[in-house]
Amino acid sequence: MDPIVAAYTVLLAVALGLSGLVQAQAHRRGRGLVLAAVLGGFVLIAAVSALSVAQSVLGTVMTALAVLFATQAAVSALRMLWRELADEDAPSAEDASS
Amino acid sequence: MTMGLHIDAVGVLALAALLAAVSLLGRASPALRHPRAVFGGIVLAMLLMLGWQLLAAGGLTAMLALSMMLLGAAATPWTAVRRPAAPRAGVLPGLTQVTTGLGLAIALLGLTGWFENDDSAYTWDLRLVAVLGVFIGIWTFAAGLVLWLRLNQTLPQTLPSARQKWVVLALLALSVVLGGLAVRYPATASVLLVVLALLALEMGALLALGLSMRRATRLLEWHLALIGAAIAMLGYVQSSLFLLALGGLMTAMAAQHVRGLRHRR
């Protein structure tokens, strides 16, 4: 890949991330981190892609394991987000009493 | 080059869906009545990309990938911690699981990049990406695992010592030198890579052990930012604009969170 194209793409993505368009609001402590973790789960796509072009037995074994661990991380991240949304839907007893 | 084309063919749709979802979920918009539908959009984007990848791979490779994914999903622990060390740990237990898995996956992909290519076609930038991938991956894995064990009270609660910081800094400097040597002299790099991996393991464990649990989330924020950088580097190797954009976005989001915390203090 052309390094210049890569640098421009990363710079634009970082600028978008820092601009506030995709950041969580300040009072939602942890939501931004959970969303970042969910984005990290997409490393699974890179792992499957690497598995499909692996040329040796060693490469196939390592990328297959990468798929396994990436799936674990992706499922954990999605589960965290699901719980976060569920908690928001059901206010705690503390909030209800106040 | 074909790898990137396969990912980017549907990646642009998935990226648009992800940007919309992250933007909607990050804001407390009263108009957002069905946040779970937005969550479904994220899952759909991931499934769309995975389906496309599996179709492109085809045959035995697709079966192997599918088996590993089912195995990975089945092996994911459903309870984050047995006996949480901090009663209000928040997202910390889940984050330790995510960073442990992501770290291992990144390290394995970095190692694959190193061993799959022959020296003749292996330019210095690809070697640098492989070395950085292994280092970031193992460092993150060790930090996530040790924090998870501390949260479970399997490891004792420890306090940071004054000297520990300097030891970690010395290890980091040594790792940079060894990594530079591995990139510059690929013929001797395999041994250097093993030493580098051990140093990253030690550094990650030391940092996570010598940390009060109140600052653990901040450490994981930095590791998420590093993982984002590693994903962007993977995108460079796989010629995928989707992975480059996703990695940059993830790094910025994690860094933004760290900055927000610092401003509130």
Coordinates of C-alpha atoms in Angstrom, one line a residue:
Chain A
M1 CA 0.0 0.0 0.0
D2 CA 1.1 3.5 -0.7
P3 CA 2.4 5.0 2.6
I4 CA 1.1 8.4 1.6
V5 CA -2.5 7.1 1.1
A6 CA -2.2 5.2 4.4
A7 CA -1.0 8.2 6.3
Y8 CA -3.8 10.4 4.9
T9 CA -6.4 7.8 5.8
V10 CA -5.1 7.4 9.4
L11 CA -4.8 11.2 9.8
L12 CA -8.4 11.8 8.7
A13 CA -9.7 9.0 10.9
V14 CA -7.8 10.4 13.9
A15 CA -9.1 13.9 13.2
L16 CA -12.6 12.5 13.0
G17 CA -12.2 10.7 16.3
L18 CA -10.8 13.8 18.0
S19 CA -13.3 16.2 16.5
G20 CA -16.0 15.0 18.9
L21 CA -18.3 13.5 16.3
V22 CA -17.9 10.0 17.6
Q23 CA -16.9 10.6 21.3
A24 CA -19.1 9.8 24.2
Q25 CA -20.5 12.6 26.3
A26 CA -18.5 13.5 29.4
H27 CA -21.1 12.2 31.9
R28 CA -21.3 8.8 30.2
R29 CA -18.2 7.5 32.0
G30 CA -17.0 4.3 30.3
R31 CA -19.4 4.4 27.3
G32 CA -16.6 5.8 25.0
L33 CA -14.3 3.1 26.2
V34 CA -16.8 0.4 25.6
L35 CA -17.4 1.7 22.1
A36 CA -13.6 1.8 21.4
A37 CA -13.5 -1.8 22.6
V38 CA -16.3 -2.7 20.2
L39 CA -14.4 -1.2 17.3
G40 CA -11.3 -3.2 18.4
G41 CA -13.4 -6.4 18.0
F42 CA -13.3 -5.8 14.3
V43 CA -9.7 -7.1 14.4
L44 CA -11.6 -10.3 13.8
I45 CA -12.0 -9.3 10.1
A46 CA -8.2 -8.8 9.8
A47 CA -7.6 -12.2 11.4
V48 CA -10.0 -14.0 9.0
S49 CA -8.5 -12.2 6.1
A50 CA -5.0 -13.3 7.2
L51 CA -6.2 -16.9 7.6
S52 CA -7.6 -16.9 4.1
V53 CA -4.2 -16.1 2.6
A54 CA -2.0 -18.1 5.0
Q55 CA 0.6 -20.1 3.0
S56 CA 2.2 -22.4 5.5
V57 CA 0.9 -24.8 8.2
L58 CA 2.5 -22.6 10.9
G59 CA 0.8 -19.5 9.4
T60 CA -2.5 -21.3 9.3
V61 CA -2.3 -22.4 12.9
M62 CA -1.3 -19.0 14.2
T63 CA -4.0 -17.1 12.2
A64 CA -6.6 -19.7 13.2
L65 CA -5.7 -19.0 16.9
A66 CA -5.8 -15.3 16.2
V67 CA -9.4 -15.8 14.9
L68 CA -10.3 -17.6 18.1
F69 CA -8.9 -14.9 20.4
A70 CA -10.3 -12.1 18.3
T71 CA -13.8 -13.7 18.5
Q72 CA -13.5 -13.9 22.3
A73 CA -12.6 -10.2 22.4
A74 CA -15.3 -9.2 20.0
V75 CA -18.0 -11.2 21.8
S76 CA -16.9 -9.7 25.2
A77 CA -16.9 -6.2 23.8
L78 CA -20.4 -6.6 22.3
R79 CA -21.7 -8.2 25.5
M80 CA -20.3 -5.2 27.5
L81 CA -22.2 -2.8 25.2
W82 CA -25.4 -4.8 25.5
R83 CA -25.2 -4.7 29.3
E84 CA -24.5 -1.0 29.3
L85 CA -27.6 -0.4 27.2
A86 CA -29.6 -2.7 29.3
D87 CA -28.5 -0.9 32.5
E88 CA -29.5 2.4 30.9
D89 CA -33.0 1.0 30.2
A90 CA -33.5 -0.3 33.7
P91 CA -32.6 2.5 36.2
S92 CA -31.1 1.3 39.5
A93 CA -33.1 1.0 42.7
E94 CA -31.0 3.9 44.0
D95 CA -32.1 6.1 41.3
A96 CA -35.7 5.0 41.6
S97 CA -35.9 5.8 45.3
S98 CA -34.5 9.3 44.8
Chain B
M1 CA -3.5 -6.3 -2.5
T2 CA -6.4 -8.6 -3.0
M3 CA -6.8 -8.9 0.8
G4 CA -7.5 -5.2 1.1
L5 CA -9.9 -5.2 -1.8
H6 CA -11.9 -8.1 -0.2
I7 CA -12.2 -6.2 3.1
D8 CA -12.9 -2.7 1.5
A9 CA -15.6 -4.0 -0.9
V10 CA -18.1 -4.0 2.0
G11 CA -15.9 -2.2 4.5
V12 CA -17.2 1.2 3.3
L13 CA -20.7 0.2 4.2
A14 CA -19.7 -1.2 7.5
L15 CA -17.6 1.9 8.4
A16 CA -20.6 4.2 7.6
A17 CA -22.8 2.0 9.8
L18 CA -20.2 2.0 12.6
L19 CA -19.7 5.8 12.5
A20 CA -23.4 6.4 12.7
A21 CA -23.8 3.8 15.5
V22 CA -20.9 5.1 17.6
S23 CA -22.1 8.7 17.1
L24 CA -25.7 7.9 18.2
L25 CA -24.7 5.7 21.2
G26 CA -22.1 8.2 22.5
R27 CA -24.6 10.9 22.9
A28 CA -27.6 11.0 25.3
S29 CA -30.0 11.9 22.6
P30 CA -33.6 11.8 23.7
A31 CA -34.6 11.0 20.1
L32 CA -32.7 7.7 20.3
R33 CA -35.6 5.5 21.5
H34 CA -34.2 2.2 20.4
P35 CA -30.5 2.0 21.3
R36 CA -30.7 -1.8 20.9
A37 CA -31.5 -1.4 17.2
V38 CA -28.3 0.6 16.9
F39 CA -26.5 -2.2 18.6
G40 CA -28.1 -4.6 16.1
G41 CA -26.6 -2.4 13.3
I42 CA -23.1 -2.9 14.7
V43 CA -23.6 -6.7 14.9
L44 CA -25.0 -6.6 11.4
A45 CA -22.0 -4.7 10.1
M46 CA -19.7 -7.2 11.6
L47 CA -21.6 -10.2 10.3
L48 CA -21.8 -8.6 6.8
M49 CA -18.0 -8.3 6.7
L50 CA -17.4 -11.7 8.1
G51 CA -19.8 -13.3 5.6
W52 CA -18.0 -11.5 2.8
Q53 CA -14.6 -12.7 4.0
L54 CA -15.8 -16.3 4.4
L55 CA -17.3 -16.3 0.9
A56 CA -14.0 -15.0 -0.5
A57 CA -12.0 -17.6 1.4
G58 CA -14.3 -20.5 0.5
G59 CA -14.0 -24.2 1.1
L60 CA -11.8 -25.6 3.9
T61 CA -10.5 -22.2 5.0
A62 CA -14.0 -20.9 5.6
M63 CA -14.9 -24.0 7.6
L64 CA -11.8 -23.6 9.7
A65 CA -12.5 -19.9 10.3
L66 CA -16.1 -20.6 11.2
S67 CA -15.1 -23.4 13.6
M68 CA -12.6 -21.2 15.4
M69 CA -15.2 -18.4 15.6
L70 CA -17.8 -20.8 17.2
L71 CA -15.1 -22.1 19.5
G72 CA -14.1 -18.6 20.5
A73 CA -17.7 -17.4 21.1
A74 CA -18.4 -20.6 23.2
A75 CA -15.2 -20.1 25.2
T76 CA -15.9 -16.5 26.1
P77 CA -16.6 -16.3 29.9
W78 CA -20.1 -15.1 30.6
T79 CA -19.3 -13.7 34.0
A80 CA -16.6 -11.1 34.1
V81 CA -15.3 -11.7 37.6
R82 CA -16.1 -14.2 40.4
R83 CA -15.3 -12.0 43.4
P84 CA -14.7 -8.5 42.2
A85 CA -12.0 -6.7 44.2
A86 CA -13.8 -3.4 43.7
P87 CA -17.5 -3.4 44.3
R88 CA -18.1 -0.7 41.7
A89 CA -15.6 -1.9 39.1
G90 CA -17.8 -0.6 36.2
V91 CA -16.5 -1.6 32.8
L92 CA -13.1 -2.7 34.1
P93 CA -13.7 -6.5 34.3
G94 CA -15.0 -6.5 30.8
L95 CA -12.2 -4.4 29.5
T96 CA -9.6 -6.7 30.9
Q97 CA -11.2 -9.6 29.0
V98 CA -11.3 -7.6 25.8
T99 CA -7.7 -6.4 26.0
T100 CA -6.4 -9.9 26.8
G101 CA -8.1 -11.4 23.7
L102 CA -7.2 -8.5 21.5
G103 CA -3.6 -8.5 22.6
L104 CA -3.2 -12.2 21.9
A105 CA -4.8 -11.9 18.4
I106 CA -2.6 -8.9 17.5
A107 CA 0.6 -10.7 18.7
L108 CA -0.3 -13.8 16.7
L109 CA -1.0 -11.8 13.5
G110 CA 2.3 -9.9 14.0
L111 CA 4.1 -13.3 14.3
T112 CA 2.4 -14.6 11.2
G113 CA 3.5 -11.5 9.3
W114 CA 7.0 -12.2 10.4
F115 CA 7.2 -15.9 9.6
E116 CA 5.0 -16.0 6.4
N117 CA 7.2 -13.7 4.3
D118 CA 10.6 -14.5 2.8
D119 CA 13.5 -12.1 3.4
S120 CA 13.7 -11.1 -0.3
A121 CA 10.3 -9.5 -0.5
Y122 CA 10.2 -8.3 3.1
T123 CA 10.8 -4.6 3.3
W124 CA 11.7 -2.7 6.4
D125 CA 8.3 -1.2 6.9
L126 CA 6.6 -4.7 6.9
R127 CA 9.3 -5.9 9.4
L128 CA 8.6 -2.8 11.6
V129 CA 4.9 -3.5 11.6
A130 CA 5.4 -7.2 12.6
V131 CA 7.8 -6.3 15.4
L132 CA 5.4 -3.5 16.7
G133 CA 2.5 -5.9 16.4
V134 CA 4.2 -8.6 18.5
F135 CA 5.3 -6.0 21.1
I136 CA 2.0 -4.2 21.5
G137 CA 0.1 -7.5 21.5
I138 CA 2.0 -9.2 24.2
W139 CA 2.3 -6.1 26.3
T140 CA -1.5 -5.6 26.2
F141 CA -2.2 -9.3 26.8
A142 CA 0.0 -9.4 29.9
A143 CA -1.5 -6.2 31.3
G144 CA -5.1 -7.3 30.7
L145 CA -4.5 -10.8 32.2
V146 CA -2.7 -9.5 35.3
L147 CA -5.5 -6.9 35.9
W148 CA -8.1 -9.6 35.4
L149 CA -6.4 -11.8 38.0
R150 CA -6.2 -9.0 40.4
L151 CA -9.8 -8.2 40.0
N152 CA -10.7 -11.8 40.7
Q153 CA -8.5 -11.6 43.8
T154 CA -6.4 -14.4 42.5
L155 CA -3.3 -12.2 42.7
P156 CA -2.8 -10.0 45.8
Q157 CA -3.5 -6.3 45.7
T158 CA -0.2 -4.6 45.4
L159 CA 1.0 -1.0 45.6
P160 CA 3.4 0.6 43.2
S161 CA 6.9 1.2 44.3
A162 CA 9.1 4.1 43.4
R163 CA 11.7 2.0 41.7
Q164 CA 9.2 0.0 39.6
K165 CA 8.6 3.0 37.3
W166 CA 12.3 3.2 36.5
V167 CA 12.6 -0.5 35.8
V168 CA 9.6 -0.3 33.4
L169 CA 11.2 2.7 31.6
A170 CA 14.5 0.8 31.3
L171 CA 12.7 -2.3 29.9
L172 CA 10.9 0.0 27.4
A173 CA 14.2 1.5 26.3
L174 CA 15.8 -1.9 25.9
S175 CA 12.8 -3.1 23.9
V176 CA 13.1 -0.2 21.5
V177 CA 16.8 -1.0 20.9
L178 CA 16.1 -4.7 20.4
G179 CA 13.1 -3.9 18.1
G180 CA 15.3 -1.6 16.1
L181 CA 18.0 -4.3 15.7
A182 CA 15.4 -6.9 14.7
V183 CA 14.1 -4.5 11.9
R184 CA 17.6 -3.6 10.8
Y185 CA 19.1 -7.1 10.8
P186 CA 16.4 -9.6 9.9
A187 CA 18.8 -12.5 9.7
T188 CA 19.2 -12.6 13.5
A189 CA 15.8 -11.3 14.2
S190 CA 14.1 -14.5 15.4
V191 CA 16.1 -14.6 18.6
L192 CA 15.7 -10.9 19.2
L193 CA 11.9 -11.3 18.6
V194 CA 11.7 -14.0 21.4
V195 CA 13.7 -11.7 23.8
L196 CA 11.4 -8.8 22.8
A197 CA 8.3 -10.9 23.5
L198 CA 9.6 -11.8 27.0
L199 CA 10.4 -8.2 27.8
A200 CA 6.9 -7.1 26.7
L201 CA 5.4 -9.8 28.9
E202 CA 7.5 -8.7 31.9
M203 CA 6.7 -5.0 31.3
G204 CA 3.0 -5.6 30.9
A205 CA 2.9 -7.7 34.1
L206 CA 5.0 -5.2 36.1
L207 CA 2.9 -2.2 35.1
A208 CA -0.3 -4.0 35.9
L209 CA 1.0 -5.3 39.2
G210 CA 2.5 -2.0 40.4
L211 CA -0.7 0.0 39.9
S212 CA -3.4 0.9 42.3
M213 CA -6.8 -0.4 41.0
R214 CA -8.2 3.1 40.8
R215 CA -5.8 3.8 37.9
A216 CA -6.4 0.5 36.1
T217 CA -9.0 1.9 33.7
R218 CA -6.5 4.5 32.6
L219 CA -3.9 1.9 31.8
L220 CA -6.4 -0.1 29.7
E221 CA -7.4 3.1 27.9
W222 CA -3.8 3.5 26.8
H223 CA -3.7 -0.1 25.7
L224 CA -6.9 0.3 23.7
A225 CA -5.2 3.3 22.0
L226 CA -2.2 1.1 21.2
I227 CA -4.4 -1.7 19.9
G228 CA -6.0 0.9 17.6
A229 CA -2.6 1.8 16.3
A230 CA -1.8 -1.9 15.8
I231 CA -5.1 -2.4 13.8
A232 CA -4.1 0.6 11.6
M233 CA -0.7 -1.0 11.0
L234 CA -2.4 -4.3 10.1
G235 CA -4.5 -2.3 7.6
Y236 CA -1.3 -1.0 6.1
V237 CA 0.1 -4.6 5.7
Q238 CA -3.2 -5.9 4.3
S239 CA -3.8 -2.9 2.1
S240 CA -7.1 -2.2 3.7
L241 CA -8.4 1.3 4.0
F242 CA -11.2 0.0 6.3
L243 CA -8.7 -1.3 8.9
L244 CA -6.6 1.9 8.6
A245 CA -9.7 4.1 9.3
L246 CA -11.0 1.9 12.0
G247 CA -7.6 1.8 13.8
G248 CA -7.2 5.6 13.6
L249 CA -10.7 6.1 14.9
M250 CA -10.2 3.7 17.8
T251 CA -6.9 5.3 18.8
A252 CA -8.5 8.8 18.8
M253 CA -11.5 7.6 20.8
A254 CA -9.3 6.0 23.5
A255 CA -7.0 9.0 23.6
Q256 CA -9.9 11.4 23.8
H257 CA -11.2 9.6 26.8
V258 CA -7.8 9.9 28.5
R259 CA -7.7 13.6 27.7
G260 CA -11.3 14.0 29.1
L261 CA -10.3 12.4 32.3
R262 CA -7.2 14.6 32.7
H263 CA -9.3 17.7 32.1
R264 CA -11.8 16.8 34.8
R265 CA -9.1 16.5 37.4

